[in-house]
């Protein structure tokens, strides 16, 4: 039998039998795969696409039609943590889809009608926004984000802190209010199967907190309070 | 099997079934116990999570609920997450009522009042506390070689559990009882080739202690 053309053929011809060469080749391959796995595992990226279920708020709906515009950077929001040492992995946590899901559920439970808009309100686009008959337009954005991921903490407690900025525009693009609110989430249990699941849970807790803060304090923002009063007065006037 | 092997097996078995020692204390202060069965009314047990340095563990809350319902299935304990979702956003860590007077304010919201009526919630139990590892000592080294793997050494640590349960009555909108428990225990892990954990069930003991007291409060059979 002719030996296949491998780098080890010469050694096999002189010192070993064909069976030994096969074993050696197999061992080299296994070692290669192991090394590659180790290399990939130490330099890979841990990606977490945040997924969760968000409850509808138990509130009396405000009698207004709210337009909401999610900027592309909000819809596709993610944060990236670069590994600092060879043993660590990079982390990518994608929160965009989950936060859009949370805000859609929240706003639908807070306002009589919610209209999703495809573009930012601008003064020269009054007519277009006007056609949708909205009382105001809300534009949320992630203003700041801090986190501690497993490689930072070394313990099973993962934390996410976010600051949201909200802008409220009138239907003709005039800014009515601009305020910020914070949100915080921590993994509530140390017994999750993976670090990814724990990061996901911390993000879901932070989003729930963001929703609770927004729902409870929306009407307390002075400019919003004034706008709601004016809207009610306008409707009351025949 | 030689006599030596049999003895070794017996020792191993004893060590596995042996738990670390736990000491528990329970204090109770009850003002207004229900005199009749709760019937279809429900009880909800919630963990306090407003502090920045600790959170009451969700698994401790589940343990308490299981302890009560397994002892008396006539007591309806609503799962924590189901209650929080149904009343979102009013029982989240940042918005949850801290005092019975806050509850009064919350119940002025018609939607909340109707939901609680719909869920037949009669009592709410707030659990505040956690279990922490207080100290640890010892060392253990493990190795792997062509002949096999093994560990050698000895480790010990102690855990402290402190929990307080505050019972609120939704109908009277007031605090009707307060129970606290503290448990402390020492766990060991000797290792001669194989590490053998001898774990002190500190949180479990605290759960049993507090669960028994809550059972006495809510169940007419105890």
PDB file of C-alpha atoms in Angstrom, chain A residues 1-198:
ATOM      1  CA  UNK A   1       0.000   0.000   0.000  1.00  0.00           C
ATOM      2  CA  UNK A   2       1.273   3.452  -0.883  1.00  0.00           C
ATOM      3  CA  UNK A   3       1.366   6.006   1.869  1.00  0.00           C
ATOM      4  CA  UNK A   4      -0.534   9.194   1.203  1.00  0.00           C
ATOM      5  CA  UNK A   5       1.396  12.324   0.590  1.00  0.00           C
ATOM      6  CA  UNK A   6       1.665  13.790   4.097  1.00  0.00           C
ATOM      7  CA  UNK A   7       4.388  15.758   5.740  1.00  0.00           C
ATOM      8  CA  UNK A   8       5.137  12.704   7.862  1.00  0.00           C
ATOM      9  CA  UNK A   9       5.658  10.256   4.947  1.00  0.00           C
ATOM     10  CA  UNK A  10       9.429  10.431   5.015  1.00  0.00           C
ATOM     11  CA  UNK A  11       9.598   9.583   8.713  1.00  0.00           C
ATOM     12  CA  UNK A  12       7.126   6.776   8.229  1.00  0.00           C
ATOM     13  CA  UNK A  13       9.192   5.253   5.427  1.00  0.00           C
ATOM     14  CA  UNK A  14      12.311   5.125   7.536  1.00  0.00           C
ATOM     15  CA  UNK A  15      11.222   4.566  11.120  1.00  0.00           C
ATOM     16  CA  UNK A  16       7.622   3.494  11.500  1.00  0.00           C
ATOM     17  CA  UNK A  17       5.015   1.232   9.994  1.00  0.00           C
ATOM     18  CA  UNK A  18       1.939   2.567   8.128  1.00  0.00           C
ATOM     19  CA  UNK A  19      -0.324   1.879  11.156  1.00  0.00           C
ATOM     20  CA  UNK A  20       1.846   4.040  13.394  1.00  0.00           C
ATOM     21  CA  UNK A  21       1.745   6.858  10.841  1.00  0.00           C
ATOM     22  CA  UNK A  22      -2.042   6.727  10.807  1.00  0.00           C
ATOM     23  CA  UNK A  23      -2.133   6.942  14.608  1.00  0.00           C
ATOM     24  CA  UNK A  24       0.331   9.806  14.627  1.00  0.00           C
ATOM     25  CA  UNK A  25      -1.606  11.697  11.951  1.00  0.00           C
ATOM     26  CA  UNK A  26      -4.831  11.214  13.896  1.00  0.00           C
ATOM     27  CA  UNK A  27      -3.178  12.413  17.109  1.00  0.00           C
ATOM     28  CA  UNK A  28      -1.796  15.508  15.340  1.00  0.00           C
ATOM     29  CA  UNK A  29      -5.243  16.273  13.935  1.00  0.00           C
ATOM     30  CA  UNK A  30      -6.932  15.900  17.345  1.00  0.00           C
ATOM     31  CA  UNK A  31      -4.269  18.093  18.937  1.00  0.00           C
ATOM     32  CA  UNK A  32      -4.747  20.658  16.181  1.00  0.00           C
ATOM     33  CA  UNK A  33      -8.504  20.754  16.719  1.00  0.00           C
ATOM     34  CA  UNK A  34      -8.008  21.041  20.493  1.00  0.00           C
ATOM     35  CA  UNK A  35      -5.511  23.889  20.093  1.00  0.00           C
ATOM     36  CA  UNK A  36      -7.833  25.671  17.682  1.00  0.00           C
ATOM     37  CA  UNK A  37     -10.778  25.248  20.065  1.00  0.00           C
ATOM     38  CA  UNK A  38      -8.724  26.616  22.944  1.00  0.00           C
ATOM     39  CA  UNK A  39      -7.546  29.530  20.817  1.00  0.00           C
ATOM     40  CA  UNK A  40     -11.064  30.326  19.648  1.00  0.00           C
ATOM     41  CA  UNK A  41     -12.550  29.993  23.104  1.00  0.00           C
ATOM     42  CA  UNK A  42     -10.054  32.399  24.592  1.00  0.00           C
ATOM     43  CA  UNK A  43     -10.349  34.976  21.825  1.00  0.00           C
ATOM     44  CA  UNK A  44     -14.009  34.569  20.815  1.00  0.00           C
ATOM     45  CA  UNK A  45     -16.859  36.997  21.225  1.00  0.00           C
ATOM     46  CA  UNK A  46     -19.696  36.303  23.653  1.00  0.00           C
ATOM     47  CA  UNK A  47     -22.799  37.660  21.992  1.00  0.00           C
ATOM     48  CA  UNK A  48     -25.987  38.204  23.953  1.00  0.00           C
ATOM     49  CA  UNK A  49     -29.137  39.247  22.118  1.00  0.00           C
ATOM     50  CA  UNK A  50     -31.335  40.396  24.991  1.00  0.00           C
ATOM     51  CA  UNK A  51     -34.685  38.621  25.043  1.00  0.00           C
ATOM     52  CA  UNK A  52     -37.448  39.018  27.577  1.00  0.00           C
ATOM     53  CA  UNK A  53     -41.159  39.385  28.157  1.00  0.00           C
ATOM     54  CA  UNK A  54     -42.380  42.731  29.380  1.00  0.00           C
ATOM     55  CA  UNK A  55     -45.744  43.167  31.087  1.00  0.00           C
ATOM     56  CA  UNK A  56     -48.285  45.749  30.059  1.00  0.00           C
ATOM     57  CA  UNK A  57     -48.584  48.525  32.669  1.00  0.00           C
ATOM     58  CA  UNK A  58     -51.565  48.704  34.993  1.00  0.00           C
ATOM     59  CA  UNK A  59     -52.432  52.362  34.432  1.00  0.00           C
ATOM     60  CA  UNK A  60     -55.346  54.515  33.456  1.00  0.00           C
ATOM     61  CA  UNK A  61     -54.574  55.420  29.854  1.00  0.00           C
ATOM     62  CA  UNK A  62     -53.858  59.066  29.139  1.00  0.00           C
ATOM     63  CA  UNK A  63     -56.389  60.423  26.625  1.00  0.00           C
ATOM     64  CA  UNK A  64     -53.798  61.431  24.022  1.00  0.00           C
ATOM     65  CA  UNK A  65     -52.416  60.032  20.795  1.00  0.00           C
ATOM     66  CA  UNK A  66     -48.680  59.702  21.075  1.00  0.00           C
ATOM     67  CA  UNK A  67     -46.333  59.369  18.138  1.00  0.00           C
ATOM     68  CA  UNK A  68     -43.091  57.579  18.900  1.00  0.00           C
ATOM     69  CA  UNK A  69     -39.942  57.628  16.873  1.00  0.00           C
ATOM     70  CA  UNK A  70     -37.107  55.189  17.565  1.00  0.00           C
ATOM     71  CA  UNK A  71     -33.825  56.371  16.066  1.00  0.00           C
ATOM     72  CA  UNK A  72     -31.809  53.668  14.205  1.00  0.00           C
ATOM     73  CA  UNK A  73     -29.130  53.749  16.958  1.00  0.00           C
ATOM     74  CA  UNK A  74     -31.891  53.113  19.525  1.00  0.00           C
ATOM     75  CA  UNK A  75     -33.489  50.266  17.542  1.00  0.00           C
ATOM     76  CA  UNK A  76     -30.097  48.631  17.012  1.00  0.00           C
ATOM     77  CA  UNK A  77     -28.568  49.577  20.333  1.00  0.00           C
ATOM     78  CA  UNK A  78     -25.765  47.352  21.564  1.00  0.00           C
ATOM     79  CA  UNK A  79     -22.696  47.671  23.731  1.00  0.00           C
ATOM     80  CA  UNK A  80     -19.340  46.120  23.139  1.00  0.00           C
ATOM     81  CA  UNK A  81     -16.758  45.229  25.743  1.00  0.00           C
ATOM     82  CA  UNK A  82     -13.308  44.507  24.417  1.00  0.00           C
ATOM     83  CA  UNK A  83     -11.207  41.872  26.175  1.00  0.00           C
ATOM     84  CA  UNK A  84      -8.215  43.379  27.965  1.00  0.00           C
ATOM     85  CA  UNK A  85      -6.240  40.177  28.495  1.00  0.00           C
ATOM     86  CA  UNK A  86      -5.628  37.039  26.433  1.00  0.00           C
ATOM     87  CA  UNK A  87      -7.757  34.870  28.713  1.00  0.00           C
ATOM     88  CA  UNK A  88     -10.830  37.086  28.431  1.00  0.00           C
ATOM     89  CA  UNK A  89     -13.433  37.243  25.707  1.00  0.00           C
ATOM     90  CA  UNK A  90     -15.044  40.187  23.992  1.00  0.00           C
ATOM     91  CA  UNK A  91     -18.685  40.786  24.828  1.00  0.00           C
ATOM     92  CA  UNK A  92     -21.421  42.144  22.595  1.00  0.00           C
ATOM     93  CA  UNK A  93     -24.772  42.764  24.282  1.00  0.00           C
ATOM     94  CA  UNK A  94     -27.558  43.686  21.844  1.00  0.00           C
ATOM     95  CA  UNK A  95     -30.352  45.492  23.688  1.00  0.00           C
ATOM     96  CA  UNK A  96     -32.019  47.329  20.764  1.00  0.00           C
ATOM     97  CA  UNK A  97     -34.806  44.889  19.847  1.00  0.00           C
ATOM     98  CA  UNK A  98     -35.690  44.211  23.497  1.00  0.00           C
ATOM     99  CA  UNK A  99     -35.931  47.888  24.419  1.00  0.00           C
ATOM    100  CA  UNK A 100     -38.146  48.639  21.394  1.00  0.00           C
ATOM    101  CA  UNK A 101     -40.367  45.702  22.457  1.00  0.00           C
ATOM    102  CA  UNK A 102     -40.501  47.008  26.035  1.00  0.00           C
ATOM    103  CA  UNK A 103     -41.340  50.608  25.010  1.00  0.00           C
ATOM    104  CA  UNK A 104     -44.009  49.455  22.524  1.00  0.00           C
ATOM    105  CA  UNK A 105     -45.742  47.416  25.260  1.00  0.00           C
ATOM    106  CA  UNK A 106     -45.347  50.196  27.827  1.00  0.00           C
ATOM    107  CA  UNK A 107     -46.578  53.077  25.667  1.00  0.00           C
ATOM    108  CA  UNK A 108     -49.565  51.107  24.379  1.00  0.00           C
ATOM    109  CA  UNK A 109     -50.571  50.595  28.011  1.00  0.00           C
ATOM    110  CA  UNK A 110     -50.025  54.260  28.916  1.00  0.00           C
ATOM    111  CA  UNK A 111     -51.682  56.147  26.065  1.00  0.00           C
ATOM    112  CA  UNK A 112     -55.037  55.876  24.359  1.00  0.00           C
ATOM    113  CA  UNK A 113     -53.365  55.517  20.952  1.00  0.00           C
ATOM    114  CA  UNK A 114     -49.755  55.094  19.883  1.00  0.00           C
ATOM    115  CA  UNK A 115     -48.460  55.742  16.368  1.00  0.00           C
ATOM    116  CA  UNK A 116     -45.021  54.492  15.340  1.00  0.00           C
ATOM    117  CA  UNK A 117     -43.277  57.055  13.165  1.00  0.00           C
ATOM    118  CA  UNK A 118     -40.612  56.375  10.585  1.00  0.00           C
ATOM    119  CA  UNK A 119     -38.839  59.683  10.811  1.00  0.00           C
ATOM    120  CA  UNK A 120     -37.854  62.335  13.281  1.00  0.00           C
ATOM    121  CA  UNK A 121     -40.309  65.259  13.608  1.00  0.00           C
ATOM    122  CA  UNK A 122     -39.054  68.326  11.726  1.00  0.00           C
ATOM    123  CA  UNK A 123     -40.587  71.731  11.352  1.00  0.00           C
ATOM    124  CA  UNK A 124     -40.588  71.406   7.543  1.00  0.00           C
ATOM    125  CA  UNK A 125     -42.479  68.098   7.757  1.00  0.00           C
ATOM    126  CA  UNK A 126     -45.408  69.363   9.788  1.00  0.00           C
ATOM    127  CA  UNK A 127     -47.960  68.239   7.232  1.00  0.00           C
ATOM    128  CA  UNK A 128     -46.700  64.659   7.165  1.00  0.00           C
ATOM    129  CA  UNK A 129     -46.759  64.312  10.923  1.00  0.00           C
ATOM    130  CA  UNK A 130     -50.067  66.176  11.044  1.00  0.00           C
ATOM    131  CA  UNK A 131     -51.692  63.559   8.829  1.00  0.00           C
ATOM    132  CA  UNK A 132     -51.131  60.996  11.515  1.00  0.00           C
ATOM    133  CA  UNK A 133     -53.050  63.192  13.988  1.00  0.00           C
ATOM    134  CA  UNK A 134     -50.720  62.808  16.933  1.00  0.00           C
ATOM    135  CA  UNK A 135     -50.834  65.059  19.989  1.00  0.00           C
ATOM    136  CA  UNK A 136     -47.103  64.755  20.598  1.00  0.00           C
ATOM    137  CA  UNK A 137     -44.077  62.752  19.532  1.00  0.00           C
ATOM    138  CA  UNK A 138     -41.761  60.952  21.925  1.00  0.00           C
ATOM    139  CA  UNK A 139     -38.151  60.255  20.967  1.00  0.00           C
ATOM    140  CA  UNK A 140     -36.264  58.071  23.455  1.00  0.00           C
ATOM    141  CA  UNK A 141     -32.529  57.466  23.305  1.00  0.00           C
ATOM    142  CA  UNK A 142     -29.841  55.791  25.396  1.00  0.00           C
ATOM    143  CA  UNK A 143     -27.798  58.637  26.772  1.00  0.00           C
ATOM    144  CA  UNK A 144     -25.277  56.694  28.860  1.00  0.00           C
ATOM    145  CA  UNK A 145     -24.617  53.097  29.796  1.00  0.00           C
ATOM    146  CA  UNK A 146     -22.415  51.449  32.409  1.00  0.00           C
ATOM    147  CA  UNK A 147     -22.074  47.765  33.072  1.00  0.00           C
ATOM    148  CA  UNK A 148     -20.135  45.089  34.837  1.00  0.00           C
ATOM    149  CA  UNK A 149     -19.865  41.802  33.005  1.00  0.00           C
ATOM    150  CA  UNK A 150     -18.553  38.467  34.367  1.00  0.00           C
ATOM    151  CA  UNK A 151     -14.940  39.166  33.439  1.00  0.00           C
ATOM    152  CA  UNK A 152     -15.065  42.381  35.464  1.00  0.00           C
ATOM    153  CA  UNK A 153     -16.759  41.137  38.585  1.00  0.00           C
ATOM    154  CA  UNK A 154     -15.488  37.506  38.835  1.00  0.00           C
ATOM    155  CA  UNK A 155     -18.688  36.768  40.734  1.00  0.00           C
ATOM    156  CA  UNK A 156     -22.167  35.847  39.541  1.00  0.00           C
ATOM    157  CA  UNK A 157     -23.577  39.337  39.834  1.00  0.00           C
ATOM    158  CA  UNK A 158     -23.903  41.251  36.611  1.00  0.00           C
ATOM    159  CA  UNK A 159     -25.118  44.835  36.536  1.00  0.00           C
ATOM    160  CA  UNK A 160     -26.321  47.282  33.912  1.00  0.00           C
ATOM    161  CA  UNK A 161     -27.038  50.955  34.496  1.00  0.00           C
ATOM    162  CA  UNK A 162     -28.537  53.133  31.794  1.00  0.00           C
ATOM    163  CA  UNK A 163     -29.572  56.717  31.433  1.00  0.00           C
ATOM    164  CA  UNK A 164     -32.329  57.393  28.935  1.00  0.00           C
ATOM    165  CA  UNK A 165     -32.969  60.773  27.394  1.00  0.00           C
ATOM    166  CA  UNK A 166     -36.506  61.531  26.307  1.00  0.00           C
ATOM    167  CA  UNK A 167     -37.549  64.313  23.995  1.00  0.00           C
ATOM    168  CA  UNK A 168     -41.177  65.247  23.507  1.00  0.00           C
ATOM    169  CA  UNK A 169     -42.137  67.214  20.406  1.00  0.00           C
ATOM    170  CA  UNK A 170     -45.396  68.772  19.385  1.00  0.00           C
ATOM    171  CA  UNK A 171     -46.998  67.587  16.139  1.00  0.00           C
ATOM    172  CA  UNK A 172     -45.389  70.516  14.349  1.00  0.00           C
ATOM    173  CA  UNK A 173     -41.898  69.573  15.475  1.00  0.00           C
ATOM    174  CA  UNK A 174     -41.526  72.047  18.336  1.00  0.00           C
ATOM    175  CA  UNK A 175     -39.730  70.656  21.391  1.00  0.00           C
ATOM    176  CA  UNK A 176     -42.048  70.448  24.400  1.00  0.00           C
ATOM    177  CA  UNK A 177     -39.863  68.632  26.915  1.00  0.00           C
ATOM    178  CA  UNK A 178     -36.416  67.133  27.289  1.00  0.00           C
ATOM    179  CA  UNK A 179     -35.550  65.041  30.346  1.00  0.00           C
ATOM    180  CA  UNK A 180     -33.531  62.044  31.489  1.00  0.00           C
ATOM    181  CA  UNK A 181     -34.306  58.996  33.617  1.00  0.00           C
ATOM    182  CA  UNK A 182     -32.109  56.201  34.862  1.00  0.00           C
ATOM    183  CA  UNK A 183     -32.545  52.444  34.895  1.00  0.00           C
ATOM    184  CA  UNK A 184     -30.676  49.760  36.784  1.00  0.00           C
ATOM    185  CA  UNK A 185     -30.658  46.000  36.547  1.00  0.00           C
ATOM    186  CA  UNK A 186     -28.783  43.301  38.406  1.00  0.00           C
ATOM    187  CA  UNK A 187     -28.890  39.536  37.964  1.00  0.00           C
ATOM    188  CA  UNK A 188     -31.241  38.448  40.753  1.00  0.00           C
ATOM    189  CA  UNK A 189     -29.819  34.949  41.126  1.00  0.00           C
ATOM    190  CA  UNK A 190     -26.354  33.442  41.160  1.00  0.00           C
ATOM    191  CA  UNK A 191     -27.518  30.056  39.926  1.00  0.00           C
ATOM    192  CA  UNK A 192     -27.928  30.623  36.219  1.00  0.00           C
ATOM    193  CA  UNK A 193     -26.464  28.098  33.819  1.00  0.00           C
ATOM    194  CA  UNK A 194     -24.354  30.556  31.850  1.00  0.00           C
ATOM    195  CA  UNK A 195     -22.875  34.019  32.069  1.00  0.00           C
ATOM    196  CA  UNK A 196     -24.816  34.929  28.899  1.00  0.00           C
ATOM    197  CA  UNK A 197     -28.142  34.053  30.589  1.00  0.00           C
ATOM    198  CA  UNK A 198     -27.150  36.145  33.614  1.00  0.00           C
TER     199      UNK A 198
END
